[in-house]
C-alpha cells in the first residue's frame, strides 16, 4: 500500500516538473522564470514549527460552491420543473412559489392549479356532475383564464369550505324558539368547546377545560368542576373563550385559536353578589350568567357555571380573537310597522341537569309605560287572568364537584328570547336568576307564599311572580312581564315606535 502511494507521488512530481519545463514554450520565457523564482522563495521562506501558521478551514458549502457551476434546478427545462411541481399539494405549491422568480412564475401555472381545484371539488358532499367539472377545467378554458385565477379559486374554496357549511346549516330555523335548529349539531360536529382563564393579581393565568355541558332548546349550560382551583380572594378576572378542539389531537398540533366571548372582573369590591347557598357551598353571581361556587370556610372555588344563549353563539365561539370578542353587524332591514305588534316571547327555566319550564307566547302587543312613556311593556301572563297561570316544577340548582353533590334551592337559569314579527331576535337573555320572597302584594285566589324573579340589564327587564302551593308541592307562575326602553325599539326598527 505504501509502495503504491510513493509511486503515485513520484509520478505526480514528475508531471509537475515536466509541465514547468514546457511552460515557457506556451506562455513565454518570463513565465518559467517567475515560477522558478516563486519556488525558490517558498523554499527559503518555509517557517519553523513555532512560526507555522494555523491551518485555515473553509465551510463545506464554500468548497461545493467553488467547484460547482450554478444551480442545477435552475438549469432544468421548464417542462421538467412543471412535472415535478405536479406532484405537490396546494400548500407545498404555494410555498415553493416564494423561492425565486422563476419558481414563482411556474408555480402559478393555471394548468397545475386547475387540477388541484378539480380534486378539491370532488371532496365535497355535493358536487356538480363530472361533465361540468371536466368542462370547467378543460385545456381551452384553463388557458383563457388569467394567471393565478385557479389558484385564488382553490384557496378561497379551501378556506371557506367549512365556514360555508355551518353557515348554511344555521339558516334552518326552529319555528318554536326562533333560533337555528341545528346549533347543537354544528357545535358538536365542529368540536367547539369552552375554556375559562382565571387571572390572579400578579397576572398569572390558569386555564380550565369544561367538564359538563347541558343543551336545551335555545341555550347551553357549561360547567367546570375539575382542576386545582385557586382561592377566590386572589383572582382578578375571568375570561371565557370558545375553541375548536380536534377530535384526535396529535402531539405536534399547533396552539388552538381562542375566541373571547366575555371577560368578567372578579375583584371583591362591587362585583360579588350573593346568589345562594347550601350545607357545603355558597354561590356568587356575576354579570352575564356566570356563577361561581365556593367551599364554605376556605373561599376556594368548587365549580363555575355559565349559561350561553344560542343567538350568534357559533360566531362568538369562532370568529373572535383572544383579546377581542366577535361583534355582529347590525341588521336594520326591518319593517318599522312591525314595532307595535307581533312579538313572540320564548322563555326557559332550567338548571345544568333538567328543564324546569318551557313556554312560548305569541303574539304579544306593546304598551306604553309611564312616566314619560319611555318604556315599552309586553305582558305574557297577566295575574288578573287565571286561565293564563301555569304550574312550575320545583326550582333548584344542582351541582357536583370533587365527588360531592348538592342543590341550591330557589335558584336556576333563565333563557329568554324575544322575537319581532319577522321572527328576528329582538332581545336575547341567558342568565342565572334567584327567587326572592315578598309580601302578598297581588290579590290572588291562591293561598301560599309569593316569590318574584327579577332580571334587569341595559337592554330590558323581566319580572316573574310565583306562588308556592304547599298542597301540591309546586309553584304557580301568575305573572310574566318584560319591559324595554323605547330607544331600543327605535334602534331595532330604525324608525319611530
Coordinates of C-alpha atoms in Angstrom, one line a residue:
X1 CA 0.0 0.0 0.0
X2 CA 2.8 2.4 0.9
X3 CA 4.8 1.5 -2.2
X4 CA 1.9 2.3 -4.4
X5 CA 1.4 5.7 -2.7
X6 CA 5.1 6.6 -3.1
X7 CA 5.0 5.7 -6.8
X8 CA 1.9 7.9 -7.2
X9 CA 3.5 10.9 -5.6
X10 CA 6.7 10.5 -7.7
X11 CA 4.7 10.3 -10.9
X12 CA 2.8 13.4 -9.8
X13 CA 6.0 15.3 -9.1
X14 CA 7.5 14.3 -12.5
X15 CA 4.4 15.5 -14.2
X16 CA 4.6 18.9 -12.4
X17 CA 8.2 19.3 -13.3
X18 CA 7.6 18.4 -16.9
X19 CA 4.8 21.0 -17.0
X20 CA 7.0 23.7 -15.7
X21 CA 9.7 22.9 -18.3
X22 CA 7.2 23.1 -21.1
X23 CA 5.5 26.3 -19.9
X24 CA 8.0 28.8 -21.5
X25 CA 7.1 27.5 -24.9
X26 CA 3.4 28.3 -24.3
X27 CA 3.5 31.4 -22.2
X28 CA 6.9 33.0 -22.9
X29 CA 10.3 32.8 -21.1
X30 CA 9.2 35.1 -18.3
X31 CA 6.6 32.7 -17.0
X32 CA 9.1 30.0 -16.2
X33 CA 11.4 32.4 -14.5
X34 CA 8.6 33.7 -12.4
X35 CA 7.7 30.1 -11.4
X36 CA 11.2 29.2 -10.5
X37 CA 11.7 32.4 -8.5
X38 CA 8.4 31.7 -6.7
X39 CA 9.5 28.2 -5.9
X40 CA 12.9 29.3 -4.6
X41 CA 11.2 32.0 -2.5
X42 CA 8.8 29.4 -1.0
X43 CA 11.8 27.0 -0.2
X44 CA 13.8 29.7 1.6
X45 CA 10.8 31.2 3.5
X46 CA 9.5 27.9 5.0
X47 CA 8.5 28.8 8.6
X48 CA 9.7 26.8 11.6
X49 CA 7.3 24.7 13.5
X50 CA 6.9 27.5 16.0
X51 CA 6.2 30.0 13.3
X52 CA 3.9 27.8 11.2
X53 CA 0.5 29.5 10.5
X54 CA -2.6 27.7 11.7
X55 CA -4.5 25.7 9.2
X56 CA -7.5 27.6 7.8
X57 CA -10.6 25.6 7.2
X58 CA -13.4 26.6 4.9
X59 CA -17.1 25.7 5.3
X60 CA -18.2 22.8 3.2
X61 CA -20.8 24.9 1.2
X62 CA -17.9 27.3 0.1
X63 CA -15.9 24.3 -1.3
X64 CA -19.0 23.0 -3.0
X65 CA -19.9 26.4 -4.5
X66 CA -16.3 26.8 -5.7
X67 CA -16.4 23.5 -7.6
X68 CA -20.0 23.9 -8.9
X69 CA -21.1 25.6 -12.0
X70 CA -24.5 27.1 -10.9
X71 CA -27.8 25.7 -9.6
X72 CA -28.8 22.6 -11.4
X73 CA -32.5 23.2 -10.7
X74 CA -32.4 26.5 -12.5
X75 CA -30.7 24.8 -15.4
X76 CA -33.5 22.3 -15.8
X77 CA -36.1 22.9 -18.6
X78 CA -39.4 24.4 -17.5
X79 CA -41.2 21.3 -18.6
X80 CA -39.3 19.1 -16.1
X81 CA -39.9 21.6 -13.3
X82 CA -43.6 21.7 -14.0
X83 CA -43.6 17.9 -14.0
X84 CA -42.0 18.0 -10.5
X85 CA -44.5 20.6 -9.3
X86 CA -47.4 18.5 -10.4
X87 CA -46.7 16.0 -7.6
X88 CA -47.0 18.7 -4.9
X89 CA -50.1 19.6 -2.9
X90 CA -51.7 23.0 -2.7
X91 CA -49.8 24.1 0.4
X92 CA -46.3 23.0 -0.9
X93 CA -47.0 24.5 -4.3
X94 CA -48.0 27.8 -2.7
X95 CA -44.8 27.9 -0.5
X96 CA -42.4 27.0 -3.3
X97 CA -43.5 30.0 -5.3
X98 CA -41.5 32.2 -2.9
X99 CA -38.1 30.5 -3.7
X100 CA -37.2 32.7 -6.7
X101 CA -38.8 34.5 -9.6
X102 CA -38.8 31.5 -12.0
X103 CA -40.4 29.2 -9.5
X104 CA -43.0 31.9 -8.8
X105 CA -43.9 32.1 -12.5
X106 CA -44.1 28.3 -12.9
X107 CA -45.9 27.6 -9.6
X108 CA -48.7 30.0 -10.7
X109 CA -49.5 28.0 -13.8
X110 CA -53.2 27.6 -14.4
X111 CA -52.6 24.0 -15.5
X112 CA -51.3 22.9 -12.1
X113 CA -53.9 24.8 -10.0
X114 CA -56.9 23.7 -12.2
X115 CA -56.0 20.0 -11.5
X116 CA -55.8 20.7 -7.7
X117 CA -59.1 22.6 -7.9
X118 CA -60.9 19.7 -9.6
X119 CA -59.6 17.3 -6.9
X120 CA -60.8 19.6 -4.1
X121 CA -64.3 19.9 -5.6
X122 CA -64.6 16.1 -5.6
X123 CA -64.2 16.0 -1.8
X124 CA -67.5 17.9 -1.3
X125 CA -70.6 16.1 -0.2
X126 CA -72.4 17.7 -3.1
X127 CA -70.6 18.3 -6.3
X128 CA -71.6 19.1 -9.9
X129 CA -71.7 16.3 -12.5
X130 CA -68.4 15.1 -13.8
X131 CA -69.1 16.5 -17.2
X132 CA -69.4 20.0 -15.7
X133 CA -66.1 19.6 -13.8
X134 CA -64.3 18.4 -17.0
X135 CA -65.7 21.3 -19.0
X136 CA -64.7 23.8 -16.3
X137 CA -61.1 22.6 -16.2
X138 CA -60.6 21.8 -19.8
X139 CA -57.5 22.9 -21.5
X140 CA -59.2 25.7 -23.5
X141 CA -61.0 27.1 -20.5
X142 CA -57.8 26.9 -18.4
X143 CA -55.8 28.9 -20.9
X144 CA -58.5 31.5 -21.2
X145 CA -58.3 32.4 -17.5
X146 CA -55.8 35.0 -16.3
X147 CA -52.7 33.9 -14.5
X148 CA -53.4 32.9 -10.9
X149 CA -57.2 32.5 -11.4
X150 CA -57.4 28.9 -10.4
X151 CA -55.0 29.4 -7.5
X152 CA -57.2 32.1 -6.0
X153 CA -60.3 30.0 -6.6
X154 CA -58.8 26.9 -4.9
X155 CA -57.5 28.9 -1.9
X156 CA -60.9 30.5 -1.4
X157 CA -62.6 27.2 -1.6
X158 CA -60.3 25.6 0.9
X159 CA -60.5 28.5 3.3
X160 CA -64.3 28.9 3.2
X161 CA -65.5 25.3 2.8
X162 CA -66.2 24.5 6.5
X163 CA -67.3 28.1 7.1
X164 CA -69.8 27.9 4.3
X165 CA -71.1 24.5 5.6
X166 CA -72.0 25.6 9.1
X167 CA -73.4 28.9 7.9
X168 CA -75.7 27.1 5.5
X169 CA -76.8 24.7 8.3
X170 CA -77.6 27.6 10.6
X171 CA -80.1 29.0 8.1
X172 CA -82.7 26.4 9.2
X173 CA -84.7 28.0 12.0
X174 CA -86.6 26.3 14.8
X175 CA -90.2 27.8 14.5
X176 CA -90.7 27.3 18.2
X177 CA -87.7 29.2 19.5
X178 CA -86.6 31.3 16.6
X179 CA -83.1 30.1 16.9
X180 CA -81.1 27.9 14.4
X181 CA -82.4 24.4 14.7
X182 CA -79.0 22.7 14.1
X183 CA -77.0 24.8 16.6
X184 CA -76.3 21.8 18.9
X185 CA -75.4 19.6 15.9
X186 CA -73.0 22.2 14.5
X187 CA -71.3 22.7 17.9
X188 CA -70.7 19.0 18.3
X189 CA -69.6 18.5 14.7
X190 CA -67.1 21.3 14.8
X191 CA -65.9 20.1 18.3
X192 CA -66.4 23.5 19.8
X193 CA -65.7 23.7 23.5
X194 CA -65.3 26.5 26.0
X195 CA -62.4 27.2 28.3
X196 CA -62.1 29.5 31.3
X197 CA -58.9 31.5 32.0
X198 CA -58.5 32.8 35.6
X199 CA -56.0 35.6 36.1
X200 CA -54.7 36.4 39.6
X201 CA -53.5 39.7 41.0
X202 CA -49.9 39.0 39.7
X203 CA -51.0 38.4 36.1
X204 CA -50.6 34.6 36.3
X205 CA -53.2 32.8 34.2
X206 CA -54.7 29.3 34.8
X207 CA -56.7 27.6 32.1
X208 CA -59.6 25.1 32.8
X209 CA -61.4 22.8 30.4
X210 CA -65.1 22.2 30.5
X211 CA -66.3 19.1 32.4
X212 CA -70.0 19.1 31.6
X213 CA -72.5 20.6 29.1
X214 CA -76.3 20.6 29.1
X215 CA -78.1 21.6 25.9
X216 CA -81.7 22.8 25.8
X217 CA -83.8 24.4 23.1
X218 CA -82.1 27.8 23.0
X219 CA -79.0 27.7 25.2
X220 CA -76.2 25.6 26.6
X221 CA -75.0 25.4 30.2
X222 CA -71.3 24.8 30.6
X223 CA -69.8 23.6 33.9
X224 CA -66.2 23.5 35.2
X225 CA -65.6 21.4 38.3
X226 CA -62.2 19.7 37.9
X227 CA -58.7 21.0 38.5
X228 CA -56.6 22.8 41.0
X229 CA -58.7 25.8 41.8
X230 CA -57.3 28.9 43.4
X231 CA -58.8 30.9 46.3
X232 CA -61.4 33.4 45.2
X233 CA -59.7 36.3 47.0
X234 CA -56.6 36.0 44.9
X235 CA -58.3 36.4 41.5
X236 CA -58.5 39.5 39.3
X237 CA -60.5 38.5 36.2
X238 CA -62.2 35.6 34.4
X239 CA -62.1 35.1 30.6
X240 CA -64.4 32.8 28.7
X241 CA -63.0 31.6 25.3
X242 CA -64.5 29.4 22.6
X243 CA -62.1 26.9 21.0
X244 CA -62.3 24.3 18.2
X245 CA -60.8 21.1 19.5
X246 CA -59.7 18.4 17.1
X247 CA -61.4 15.0 17.5
X248 CA -58.0 13.2 18.0
X249 CA -55.3 15.8 18.7
X250 CA -51.8 15.0 17.7
X251 CA -48.7 15.7 19.8
X252 CA -47.4 18.3 17.3
X253 CA -50.7 20.2 16.9
X254 CA -50.4 24.0 16.9
X255 CA -52.0 26.1 19.7
X256 CA -55.7 26.3 19.2
X257 CA -57.4 29.5 18.2
X258 CA -59.2 31.2 21.1
X259 CA -62.2 33.4 20.6
X260 CA -63.1 35.7 23.5
X261 CA -66.8 35.5 24.5
X262 CA -66.8 37.6 27.6
X263 CA -64.5 38.9 30.3
X264 CA -65.6 39.5 33.9
X265 CA -63.9 41.3 36.8
X266 CA -63.7 39.2 40.0
X267 CA -62.5 41.8 42.5
X268 CA -64.4 41.8 45.7
X269 CA -65.3 45.5 45.7
X270 CA -68.6 46.0 43.8
X271 CA -68.6 42.7 41.8
X272 CA -69.6 40.0 44.3
X273 CA -73.3 39.3 44.6
X274 CA -74.5 36.5 46.9
X275 CA -76.7 34.1 45.0
X276 CA -77.5 31.2 47.2
X277 CA -76.0 28.5 49.5
X278 CA -76.4 25.0 50.9
X279 CA -74.6 23.0 53.5
X280 CA -71.4 22.7 51.5
X281 CA -71.0 25.7 49.2
X282 CA -72.1 29.3 48.8
X283 CA -72.7 30.7 45.3
X284 CA -71.7 34.1 44.0
X285 CA -73.3 35.6 40.9
X286 CA -71.5 37.8 38.4
X287 CA -72.7 39.5 35.2
X288 CA -73.8 37.8 32.1
X289 CA -74.9 34.5 33.6
X290 CA -71.7 33.5 35.4
X291 CA -71.9 31.9 38.8
X292 CA -69.0 30.6 41.0
X293 CA -69.5 28.1 43.8
X294 CA -67.1 28.4 46.8
X295 CA -66.5 25.9 49.5
X296 CA -67.7 27.1 52.9
X297 CA -64.9 28.2 55.2
X298 CA -61.9 28.5 52.8
X299 CA -63.1 30.6 49.9
X300 CA -61.7 28.1 47.4
X301 CA -63.5 27.6 44.1
X302 CA -65.6 24.4 43.9
X303 CA -67.2 24.9 40.4
X304 CA -68.1 27.5 37.8
X305 CA -71.2 27.6 35.6
X306 CA -72.1 29.7 32.6
X307 CA -75.3 29.9 30.6
X308 CA -74.8 30.7 26.9
X309 CA -77.6 31.7 24.5
X310 CA -77.7 30.2 21.1
X311 CA -78.0 33.6 19.3
X312 CA -74.7 34.0 17.4
X313 CA -73.1 31.5 19.7
X314 CA -71.1 29.8 17.0
X315 CA -69.9 33.1 15.6
X316 CA -68.9 34.3 19.0
X317 CA -67.1 31.0 19.7
X318 CA -65.1 31.0 16.4
X319 CA -64.8 34.5 14.9
X320 CA -63.4 36.5 17.7
X321 CA -59.8 36.8 18.8
X322 CA -58.0 36.0 22.1
X323 CA -58.5 39.6 23.4
X324 CA -61.4 40.9 21.4
X325 CA -64.9 39.4 21.2
X326 CA -66.9 38.9 18.0
X327 CA -69.3 41.9 17.4
X328 CA -72.1 41.0 15.0
X329 CA -73.2 43.6 12.4
X330 CA -76.4 45.4 13.0
X331 CA -79.3 44.3 10.8
X332 CA -81.7 47.2 10.4
X333 CA -83.6 45.8 7.4
X334 CA -86.8 45.5 9.4
X335 CA -90.2 47.0 8.6
X336 CA -90.9 49.8 11.1
X337 CA -94.6 48.9 11.0
X338 CA -93.7 45.7 12.9
X339 CA -92.7 47.6 16.0
X340 CA -96.1 47.8 17.6
X341 CA -97.3 44.2 17.4
X342 CA -96.4 40.6 16.5
X343 CA -93.8 40.0 19.2
X344 CA -93.0 36.4 20.3
X345 CA -91.6 35.5 23.7
X346 CA -89.9 32.2 24.4
X347 CA -88.7 31.5 27.9
X348 CA -87.0 28.5 29.5
X349 CA -86.2 27.9 33.2
X350 CA -83.6 25.2 33.6
X351 CA -80.5 24.1 35.5
X352 CA -77.4 22.1 34.4
X353 CA -79.4 18.8 34.7
X354 CA -83.0 19.3 33.6
X355 CA -85.5 21.7 32.1
X356 CA -87.9 23.2 34.7
X357 CA -90.3 25.2 32.4
X358 CA -90.5 26.0 28.7
X359 CA -93.2 28.3 27.3
X360 CA -93.8 30.3 24.1
X361 CA -96.1 33.3 24.0
X362 CA -97.3 34.8 20.7
X363 CA -98.5 37.2 19.5
X364 CA -97.8 39.9 22.1
X365 CA -98.6 43.6 21.8
X366 CA -96.7 46.5 23.2
X367 CA -98.0 49.0 25.7
X368 CA -96.5 52.3 26.8
X369 CA -95.4 52.6 30.4
X370 CA -95.5 55.8 32.4
X371 CA -93.7 58.0 33.3
X372 CA -92.8 60.0 30.1
X373 CA -93.8 56.9 28.0
X374 CA -90.1 56.0 27.7
X375 CA -90.7 52.3 28.3
X376 CA -92.5 49.6 26.2
X377 CA -94.1 46.7 28.0
X378 CA -95.0 43.2 26.9
X379 CA -97.4 41.2 29.1
X380 CA -97.1 37.5 28.6
X381 CA -99.0 36.3 31.7
X382 CA -101.4 38.7 33.5
X383 CA -102.1 37.9 37.1
X384 CA -105.7 39.0 36.6
X385 CA -106.3 36.3 34.0
X386 CA -106.4 33.0 35.9
X387 CA -106.6 30.9 32.8
X388 CA -103.0 32.0 31.9
X389 CA -101.5 30.8 35.1
X390 CA -99.4 27.7 34.9
X391 CA -97.7 25.3 37.3
X392 CA -93.9 25.1 37.5
X393 CA -91.8 22.3 39.0
X394 CA -89.5 22.8 41.9
X395 CA -86.8 25.4 41.2
X396 CA -83.3 24.5 42.3
X397 CA -79.7 24.5 41.1
X398 CA -77.9 21.1 41.5
X399 CA -74.1 21.0 41.5
X400 CA -71.3 18.4 41.6
X401 CA -67.6 18.8 42.4
X402 CA -64.8 16.6 43.8
X403 CA -67.1 13.7 44.3
X404 CA -69.6 15.7 46.3
X405 CA -73.1 16.8 45.3
X406 CA -75.5 19.4 46.5
X407 CA -78.5 21.5 45.5
X408 CA -79.1 25.3 46.0
X409 CA -82.8 26.0 46.5
X410 CA -84.8 28.6 44.6
X411 CA -82.1 29.3 42.1
X412 CA -82.0 28.4 38.4
X413 CA -81.0 29.7 35.0
X414 CA -83.2 31.6 32.6
X415 CA -83.0 31.7 28.8
X416 CA -85.3 34.4 27.3
X417 CA -85.8 35.1 23.6
X418 CA -88.0 38.0 22.3
X419 CA -88.6 37.9 18.5
X420 CA -90.2 40.6 16.4
X421 CA -93.0 40.0 13.8
X422 CA -90.4 38.9 11.3
X423 CA -89.1 36.3 13.8
X424 CA -85.8 38.1 14.2
X425 CA -84.1 38.2 17.6
X426 CA -85.1 41.4 19.4
X427 CA -83.7 40.6 22.9
X428 CA -81.8 37.5 24.0
X429 CA -81.0 36.8 27.6
X430 CA -79.1 33.9 29.2
X431 CA -78.6 34.5 32.9
X432 CA -78.9 33.0 36.4
X433 CA -82.0 34.1 38.4
X434 CA -82.9 33.8 42.0
X435 CA -86.3 33.8 43.7
X436 CA -87.0 36.4 46.4
X437 CA -89.7 36.1 48.9
X438 CA -92.2 39.0 49.1
X439 CA -95.3 40.0 50.9
X440 CA -98.6 39.3 49.4
X441 CA -99.0 42.3 47.1
X442 CA -101.1 40.6 44.5
X443 CA -104.6 39.6 45.5
X444 CA -104.9 36.1 44.1
X445 CA -107.2 33.1 44.6
X446 CA -104.1 31.0 45.6
X447 CA -103.1 30.7 49.2
X448 CA -99.4 30.5 49.6
X449 CA -96.1 32.4 49.8
X450 CA -95.3 34.7 46.9
X451 CA -91.9 34.9 45.2
X452 CA -90.6 37.2 42.5
X453 CA -87.8 36.7 40.0
X454 CA -86.2 39.8 38.5
X455 CA -83.7 40.2 35.8
X456 CA -82.6 43.7 34.6
X457 CA -79.8 44.9 32.3
X458 CA -79.2 47.7 29.9
X459 CA -81.5 46.2 27.2
X460 CA -84.6 45.4 29.3
X461 CA -86.2 44.0 32.4
X462 CA -88.0 40.7 33.1
X463 CA -90.3 40.2 36.1
X464 CA -92.0 36.9 37.1
X465 CA -94.3 36.3 40.1
X466 CA -94.7 32.8 41.6
X467 CA -96.9 31.4 44.3
X468 CA -95.8 28.3 46.2
X469 CA -98.6 25.7 46.6
X470 CA -97.8 23.6 49.6
X471 CA -100.5 21.0 48.9
X472 CA -99.2 20.0 45.5
X473 CA -95.5 21.0 46.1
X474 CA -95.5 23.1 43.0
X475 CA -95.0 26.8 42.1
X476 CA -97.6 28.6 40.0
X477 CA -96.4 31.3 37.6
X478 CA -99.0 34.0 37.9
X479 CA -97.3 37.0 36.2
X480 CA -94.7 37.4 33.4
X481 CA -93.9 40.9 32.2
X482 CA -91.0 42.2 30.0
X483 CA -90.1 45.9 29.7
X484 CA -87.8 47.6 27.1
X485 CA -86.6 51.1 26.6
X486 CA -88.4 52.8 23.7
X487 CA -85.0 53.8 22.4
X488 CA -84.2 50.1 21.9
X489 CA -87.3 49.6 19.8
X490 CA -86.4 52.6 17.7
X491 CA -82.9 51.4 17.2
X492 CA -84.0 47.9 16.2
X493 CA -86.7 49.1 13.7
X494 CA -84.8 52.2 12.6
X495 CA -87.9 54.3 13.0
X496 CA -90.3 55.8 15.5
X497 CA -92.3 53.5 17.7

